[in-house]
PDB file of C-alpha atoms in Angstrom:
ATOM      1  CA  MET A  13     124.518  22.252 131.963  1.00  0.00           C
ATOM      2  CA  ALA A  14     124.977  20.293 135.167  1.00  0.00           C
ATOM      3  CA  ASP A  15     127.242  23.031 136.536  1.00  0.00           C
ATOM      4  CA  SER A  16     124.639  25.729 135.916  1.00  0.00           C
ATOM      5  CA  GLU A  17     121.959  23.622 137.602  1.00  0.00           C
ATOM      6  CA  ALA A  18     124.243  23.215 140.593  1.00  0.00           C
ATOM      7  CA  LEU A  19     124.802  26.962 140.663  1.00  0.00           C
ATOM      8  CA  VAL A  20     121.181  28.116 140.528  1.00  0.00           C
ATOM      9  CA  GLY A  21     119.143  24.968 141.022  1.00  0.00           C
ATOM     10  CA  SER A  22     115.862  24.922 142.924  1.00  0.00           C
ATOM     11  CA  GLY A  23     117.637  23.554 145.970  1.00  0.00           C
ATOM     12  CA  ALA A  24     120.136  26.386 146.156  1.00  0.00           C
ATOM     13  CA  GLN A  25     120.650  27.705 149.675  1.00  0.00           C
ATOM     14  CA  GLN A  26     121.268  31.243 150.871  1.00  0.00           C
ATOM     15  CA  ASP A  27     125.017  30.742 150.579  1.00  0.00           C
ATOM     16  CA  ASP A  28     124.623  29.939 146.880  1.00  0.00           C
ATOM     17  CA  MET A  29     122.591  33.101 146.376  1.00  0.00           C
ATOM     18  CA  LEU A  30     125.252  35.193 148.064  1.00  0.00           C
ATOM     19  CA  ARG A  31     127.980  33.656 145.898  1.00  0.00           C
ATOM     20  CA  VAL A  32     126.093  34.374 142.681  1.00  0.00           C
ATOM     21  CA  VAL A  33     125.373  37.943 143.760  1.00  0.00           C
ATOM     22  CA  ALA A  34     128.979  38.505 144.843  1.00  0.00           C
ATOM     23  CA  ALA A  35     130.248  37.203 141.500  1.00  0.00           C
ATOM     24  CA  LEU A  36     127.940  39.512 139.550  1.00  0.00           C
ATOM     25  CA  ALA A  37     128.898  42.439 141.781  1.00  0.00           C
ATOM     26  CA  GLY A  38     132.577  41.733 141.198  1.00  0.00           C
ATOM     27  CA  ILE A  39     132.180  41.800 137.423  1.00  0.00           C
ATOM     28  CA  LEU A  40     130.077  44.966 137.378  1.00  0.00           C
ATOM     29  CA  GLU A  41     132.344  46.723 139.855  1.00  0.00           C
ATOM     30  CA  ARG A  42     135.461  45.925 137.847  1.00  0.00           C
ATOM     31  CA  VAL A  43     133.945  46.995 134.524  1.00  0.00           C
ATOM     32  CA  ALA A  44     132.537  50.216 136.003  1.00  0.00           C
ATOM     33  CA  GLU A  45     135.887  51.126 137.559  1.00  0.00           C
ATOM     34  CA  ARG A  46     137.718  50.481 134.300  1.00  0.00           C
ATOM     35  CA  ASN A  47     135.280  52.644 132.335  1.00  0.00           C
ATOM     36  CA  ASP A  48     135.488  55.402 134.964  1.00  0.00           C
ATOM     37  CA  VAL A  49     139.254  55.463 134.535  1.00  0.00           C
ATOM     38  CA  ALA A  50     138.945  55.539 130.736  1.00  0.00           C
ATOM     39  CA  ALA A  51     136.470  58.418 130.902  1.00  0.00           C
ATOM     40  CA  ALA A  52     138.662  60.393 133.298  1.00  0.00           C
ATOM     41  CA  ALA A  53     141.677  59.878 131.047  1.00  0.00           C
ATOM     42  CA  GLY A  54     139.734  61.011 127.985  1.00  0.00           C
ATOM     43  CA  THR A  55     140.351  57.711 126.182  1.00  0.00           C
ATOM     44  CA  ALA A  56     136.671  56.709 126.100  1.00  0.00           C
ATOM     45  CA  GLU A  57     134.032  58.073 123.749  1.00  0.00           C
ATOM     46  CA  LEU A  58     131.571  60.541 125.234  1.00  0.00           C
ATOM     47  CA  ALA A  59     128.655  58.515 126.568  1.00  0.00           C
ATOM     48  CA  PRO A  60     125.361  59.316 124.796  1.00  0.00           C
ATOM     49  CA  ALA A  61     122.407  60.690 126.719  1.00  0.00           C
ATOM     50  CA  SER A  62     120.432  57.871 128.268  1.00  0.00           C
ATOM     51  CA  ALA A  63     117.738  57.338 130.859  1.00  0.00           C
ATOM     52  CA  PHE A  64     120.111  54.927 132.549  1.00  0.00           C
ATOM     53  CA  ARG A  65     122.755  57.565 133.188  1.00  0.00           C
ATOM     54  CA  SER A  66     122.551  59.557 136.394  1.00  0.00           C
ATOM     55  CA  THR A  67     123.735  63.152 136.498  1.00  0.00           C
ATOM     56  CA  THR A  68     125.705  62.410 139.659  1.00  0.00           C
ATOM     57  CA  LYS A  69     127.373  59.301 141.029  1.00  0.00           C
ATOM     58  CA  PRO A  70     125.145  57.444 143.506  1.00  0.00           C
ATOM     59  CA  GLY A  71     126.431  57.466 147.048  1.00  0.00           C
ATOM     60  CA  ILE A  72     126.285  53.678 147.356  1.00  0.00           C
ATOM     61  CA  SER A  73     128.964  51.381 145.971  1.00  0.00           C
ATOM     62  CA  VAL A  74     128.206  48.839 143.266  1.00  0.00           C
ATOM     63  CA  ARG A  75     128.798  45.930 145.627  1.00  0.00           C
ATOM     64  CA  ALA A  76     126.603  47.397 148.361  1.00  0.00           C
ATOM     65  CA  TYR A  77     123.870  48.183 145.840  1.00  0.00           C
ATOM     66  CA  VAL A  78     123.866  44.639 144.438  1.00  0.00           C
ATOM     67  CA  SER A  79     123.714  43.278 147.983  1.00  0.00           C
ATOM     68  CA  ARG A  80     120.782  45.562 148.774  1.00  0.00           C
ATOM     69  CA  VAL A  81     118.870  44.414 145.707  1.00  0.00           C
ATOM     70  CA  ALA A  82     119.566  40.776 146.545  1.00  0.00           C
ATOM     71  CA  ARG A  83     118.439  41.286 150.127  1.00  0.00           C
ATOM     72  CA  PHE A  84     115.072  42.849 149.313  1.00  0.00           C
ATOM     73  CA  ALA A  85     114.154  41.652 145.809  1.00  0.00           C
ATOM     74  CA  GLY A  86     113.299  38.142 146.958  1.00  0.00           C
ATOM     75  CA  CYS A  87     114.082  36.517 143.621  1.00  0.00           C
ATOM     76  CA  SER A  88     115.805  33.264 142.719  1.00  0.00           C
ATOM     77  CA  PRO A  89     119.543  32.969 141.961  1.00  0.00           C
ATOM     78  CA  ALA A  90     118.666  32.257 138.319  1.00  0.00           C
ATOM     79  CA  CYS A  91     117.259  35.784 138.046  1.00  0.00           C
ATOM     80  CA  TYR A  92     120.710  37.286 138.562  1.00  0.00           C
ATOM     81  CA  VAL A  93     122.163  35.141 135.804  1.00  0.00           C
ATOM     82  CA  VAL A  94     119.346  36.224 133.486  1.00  0.00           C
ATOM     83  CA  ALA A  95     119.764  39.858 134.551  1.00  0.00           C
ATOM     84  CA  TYR A  96     123.436  39.545 133.603  1.00  0.00           C
ATOM     85  CA  ILE A  97     122.410  38.193 130.188  1.00  0.00           C
ATOM     86  CA  TYR A  98     119.879  40.999 129.716  1.00  0.00           C
ATOM     87  CA  LEU A  99     122.453  43.634 130.598  1.00  0.00           C
ATOM     88  CA  ASP A 100     124.935  42.257 128.099  1.00  0.00           C
ATOM     89  CA  ARG A 101     122.173  41.990 125.495  1.00  0.00           C
ATOM     90  CA  LEU A 102     121.134  45.603 126.030  1.00  0.00           C
ATOM     91  CA  LEU A 103     124.687  46.876 125.670  1.00  0.00           C
ATOM     92  CA  HIS A 104     125.106  45.114 122.323  1.00  0.00           C
ATOM     93  CA  ARG A 105     121.760  46.097 120.773  1.00  0.00           C
ATOM     94  CA  GLY A 106     121.544  49.275 118.733  1.00  0.00           C
ATOM     95  CA  HIS A 107     123.750  52.351 118.585  1.00  0.00           C
ATOM     96  CA  ARG A 108     121.512  54.470 120.760  1.00  0.00           C
ATOM     97  CA  PHE A 109     122.095  52.107 123.646  1.00  0.00           C
ATOM     98  CA  ALA A 110     125.863  52.093 123.209  1.00  0.00           C
ATOM     99  CA  LEU A 111     126.426  53.351 126.744  1.00  0.00           C
ATOM    100  CA  ALA A 112     129.209  52.304 129.057  1.00  0.00           C
ATOM    101  CA  VAL A 113     128.688  50.514 132.325  1.00  0.00           C
ATOM    102  CA  ASP A 114     130.205  53.039 134.700  1.00  0.00           C
ATOM    103  CA  SER A 115     129.467  54.635 138.053  1.00  0.00           C
ATOM    104  CA  TYR A 116     126.774  56.798 136.482  1.00  0.00           C
ATOM    105  CA  SER A 117     124.780  53.992 134.849  1.00  0.00           C
ATOM    106  CA  VAL A 118     125.483  50.693 136.568  1.00  0.00           C
ATOM    107  CA  HIS A 119     122.920  51.094 139.365  1.00  0.00           C
ATOM    108  CA  ARG A 120     119.967  51.857 137.084  1.00  0.00           C
ATOM    109  CA  LEU A 121     121.023  49.172 134.634  1.00  0.00           C
ATOM    110  CA  LEU A 122     121.165  46.622 137.420  1.00  0.00           C
ATOM    111  CA  ILE A 123     117.804  47.336 139.056  1.00  0.00           C
ATOM    112  CA  THR A 124     116.094  47.414 135.652  1.00  0.00           C
ATOM    113  CA  THR A 125     117.534  44.153 134.401  1.00  0.00           C
ATOM    114  CA  VAL A 126     116.797  42.412 137.705  1.00  0.00           C
ATOM    115  CA  LEU A 127     113.200  43.660 137.503  1.00  0.00           C
ATOM    116  CA  ALA A 128     112.834  42.308 133.973  1.00  0.00           C
ATOM    117  CA  ALA A 129     114.473  39.015 134.900  1.00  0.00           C
ATOM    118  CA  VAL A 130     112.320  38.371 137.954  1.00  0.00           C
ATOM    119  CA  LYS A 131     109.144  39.021 135.966  1.00  0.00           C
ATOM    120  CA  PHE A 132     110.281  36.623 133.278  1.00  0.00           C
ATOM    121  CA  MET A 133     111.684  33.905 135.539  1.00  0.00           C
ATOM    122  CA  ASP A 134     109.705  33.809 138.794  1.00  0.00           C
ATOM    123  CA  ASP A 135     106.041  32.978 139.255  1.00  0.00           C
ATOM    124  CA  ILE A 136     105.643  35.434 142.130  1.00  0.00           C
ATOM    125  CA  CYS A 137     107.431  38.776 142.369  1.00  0.00           C
ATOM    126  CA  TYR A 138     107.106  42.250 143.776  1.00  0.00           C
ATOM    127  CA  ASN A 139     105.657  45.085 141.696  1.00  0.00           C
ATOM    128  CA  ASN A 140     107.450  48.053 140.157  1.00  0.00           C
ATOM    129  CA  ALA A 141     106.686  50.318 143.099  1.00  0.00           C
ATOM    130  CA  TYR A 142     108.522  47.947 145.433  1.00  0.00           C
ATOM    131  CA  PHE A 143     111.514  47.626 143.114  1.00  0.00           C
ATOM    132  CA  ALA A 144     111.646  51.411 142.775  1.00  0.00           C
ATOM    133  CA  LYS A 145     111.997  51.723 146.558  1.00  0.00           C
ATOM    134  CA  VAL A 146     114.649  49.006 146.636  1.00  0.00           C
ATOM    135  CA  GLY A 147     116.557  50.747 143.850  1.00  0.00           C
ATOM    136  CA  GLY A 148     116.247  54.201 145.372  1.00  0.00           C
ATOM    137  CA  ILE A 149     114.397  55.743 142.433  1.00  0.00           C
ATOM    138  CA  GLY A 150     110.850  56.956 141.778  1.00  0.00           C
ATOM    139  CA  LEU A 151     108.076  54.763 140.406  1.00  0.00           C
ATOM    140  CA  VAL A 152     107.691  56.863 137.262  1.00  0.00           C
ATOM    141  CA  GLU A 153     111.395  56.524 136.551  1.00  0.00           C
ATOM    142  CA  MET A 154     111.300  52.777 137.248  1.00  0.00           C
ATOM    143  CA  ASN A 155     108.446  52.340 134.783  1.00  0.00           C
ATOM    144  CA  TYR A 156     110.260  54.406 132.164  1.00  0.00           C
ATOM    145  CA  LEU A 157     113.500  52.477 132.588  1.00  0.00           C
ATOM    146  CA  GLU A 158     111.644  49.197 132.188  1.00  0.00           C
ATOM    147  CA  VAL A 159     110.027  50.316 128.939  1.00  0.00           C
ATOM    148  CA  ASP A 160     113.308  51.760 127.674  1.00  0.00           C
ATOM    149  CA  PHE A 161     115.027  48.476 128.427  1.00  0.00           C
ATOM    150  CA  LEU A 162     112.364  46.379 126.695  1.00  0.00           C
ATOM    151  CA  PHE A 163     112.604  48.434 123.521  1.00  0.00           C
ATOM    152  CA  GLY A 164     116.376  48.368 123.819  1.00  0.00           C
ATOM    153  CA  VAL A 165     116.485  44.570 123.653  1.00  0.00           C
ATOM    154  CA  GLY A 166     113.672  44.400 121.112  1.00  0.00           C
ATOM    155  CA  PHE A 167     111.487  42.597 123.674  1.00  0.00           C
ATOM    156  CA  ASP A 168     113.827  39.631 123.301  1.00  0.00           C
ATOM    157  CA  LEU A 169     113.662  38.161 126.797  1.00  0.00           C
ATOM    158  CA  ASN A 170     114.001  34.490 125.953  1.00  0.00           C
ATOM    159  CA  VAL A 171     117.196  32.817 127.157  1.00  0.00           C
ATOM    160  CA  THR A 172     118.256  29.471 125.733  1.00  0.00           C
ATOM    161  CA  PRO A 173     119.711  26.784 128.004  1.00  0.00           C
ATOM    162  CA  LYS A 174     123.065  27.117 126.211  1.00  0.00           C
ATOM    163  CA  THR A 175     123.218  30.881 126.757  1.00  0.00           C
ATOM    164  CA  PHE A 176     122.214  30.442 130.380  1.00  0.00           C
ATOM    165  CA  GLY A 177     124.934  27.853 130.851  1.00  0.00           C
ATOM    166  CA  ASP A 178     127.556  30.059 129.190  1.00  0.00           C
ATOM    167  CA  TYR A 179     126.846  32.962 131.553  1.00  0.00           C
ATOM    168  CA  CYS A 180     126.757  30.621 134.535  1.00  0.00           C
ATOM    169  CA  ALA A 181     130.250  29.540 133.523  1.00  0.00           C
ATOM    170  CA  VAL A 182     131.420  33.166 133.572  1.00  0.00           C
ATOM    171  CA  LEU A 183     129.974  33.675 137.046  1.00  0.00           C
ATOM    172  CA  GLN A 184     131.471  30.424 138.275  1.00  0.00           C
ATOM    173  CA  SER A 185     134.852  31.522 136.980  1.00  0.00           C
ATOM    174  CA  GLU A 186     134.426  34.776 138.887  1.00  0.00           C
ATOM    175  CA  MET A 187     133.571  32.824 142.029  1.00  0.00           C
ATOM    176  CA  MET A 188     136.670  30.681 141.679  1.00  0.00           C
ATOM    177  CA  CYS A 189     138.823  33.779 141.312  1.00  0.00           C
ATOM    178  CA  ALA A 190     137.257  35.401 144.369  1.00  0.00           C
ATOM    179  CA  GLU A 191     137.507  32.276 146.493  1.00  0.00           C
ATOM    180  CA  ALA A 192     141.001  31.224 145.418  1.00  0.00           C
ATOM    181  CA  PRO A 193     143.648  31.580 148.152  1.00  0.00           C
ATOM    182  CA  PRO A 194     146.079  34.430 147.602  1.00  0.00           C
ATOM    183  CA  ALA A 195     149.209  33.485 145.728  1.00  0.00           C
ATOM    184  CA  GLN A 196     152.367  32.994 147.743  1.00  0.00           C
ATOM    185  CA  PRO A 197     154.636  36.053 147.593  1.00  0.00           C
ATOM    186  CA  ARG A 198     157.514  35.744 145.174  1.00  0.00           C
ATOM    187  CA  LEU A 199     160.378  37.061 147.278  1.00  0.00           C
ATOM    188  CA  GLN A 200     162.780  37.237 144.364  1.00  0.00           C
ATOM    189  CA  HIS A 201     160.805  40.155 142.921  1.00  0.00           C
ATOM    190  CA  CYS A 202     160.175  43.480 144.547  1.00  0.00           C
ATOM    191  CA  CYS A 203     157.119  43.985 142.345  1.00  0.00           C
ATOM    192  CA  LEU A 204     155.201  42.179 139.617  1.00  0.00           C
ATOM    193  CA  SER A 205     154.782  43.596 136.145  1.00  0.00           C
ATOM    194  CA  GLU A 206     151.371  43.391 134.513  1.00  0.00           C
ATOM    195  CA  SER A 207     153.083  41.950 131.462  1.00  0.00           C
ATOM    196  CA  GLU A 208     154.247  38.853 133.306  1.00  0.00           C
ATOM    197  CA  ASP A 209     152.480  35.608 132.521  1.00  0.00           C
ATOM    198  CA  ASP A 210     151.346  35.172 136.119  1.00  0.00           C
ATOM    199  CA  ALA A 211     149.412  38.417 135.958  1.00  0.00           C
ATOM    200  CA  GLY A 212     147.134  37.101 133.266  1.00  0.00           C
ATOM    201  CA  GLY A 213     144.909  35.033 135.519  1.00  0.00           C
ATOM    202  CA  CYS A 214     141.750  35.996 137.365  1.00  0.00           C
ATOM    203  CA  GLY A 215     142.539  39.701 137.514  1.00  0.00           C
ATOM    204  CA  SER A 216     142.833  40.002 133.744  1.00  0.00           C
ATOM    205  CA  GLN A 217     139.163  39.286 133.038  1.00  0.00           C
ATOM    206  CA  GLN A 218     137.709  42.682 132.217  1.00  0.00           C
ATOM    207  CA  GLN A 219     135.012  42.049 129.653  1.00  0.00           C
ATOM    208  CA  LEU A 220     131.380  42.150 130.746  1.00  0.00           C
ATOM    209  CA  ALA A 221     130.738  38.659 129.422  1.00  0.00           C
ATOM    210  CA  THR A 222     132.103  36.139 126.985  1.00  0.00           C
TER     211      THR A 222
END
């Protein structure tokens, strides 16, 4: 638990916030890209209708959108860990919420889970109208997404210290991968196969969470 406290403790500076946000963005971006490829190849099941799915792909990238939310939401680093937990919880609760995190859904899922997390975690936070502007959606839609999310997780917003620590560990692993120096080129090979043992490191993590 000491590692998670170091990651999102009350004394965390702006650099710590940026690292947490970048780690979350990296995970969401990778999962969304993988699911986009699966959908384009016809290997994924047809996503069910959902309020979280946009009819068109937003014009802002996942990483830029996460950075925008972090810049204007004004919430603590712990909120992004909890939002990550909420997102994973939503995706595993009930068949009607069995939607994929892809380019059509990731933005709405993110702004909604961050909204829920900041209300649960922080003593002072902005209202739904403000978050709607930050997320680039209307207030009515923001309110509907919040209610849809709450019913989707069965109003189960509590997060145990163990669960919080587990998800912090995933984000810390993502940070280590992102901050690790690039591997030295192996001149004896003209290319690396994905089946090689060395390819099973940071880049092989594709699940949303452990």
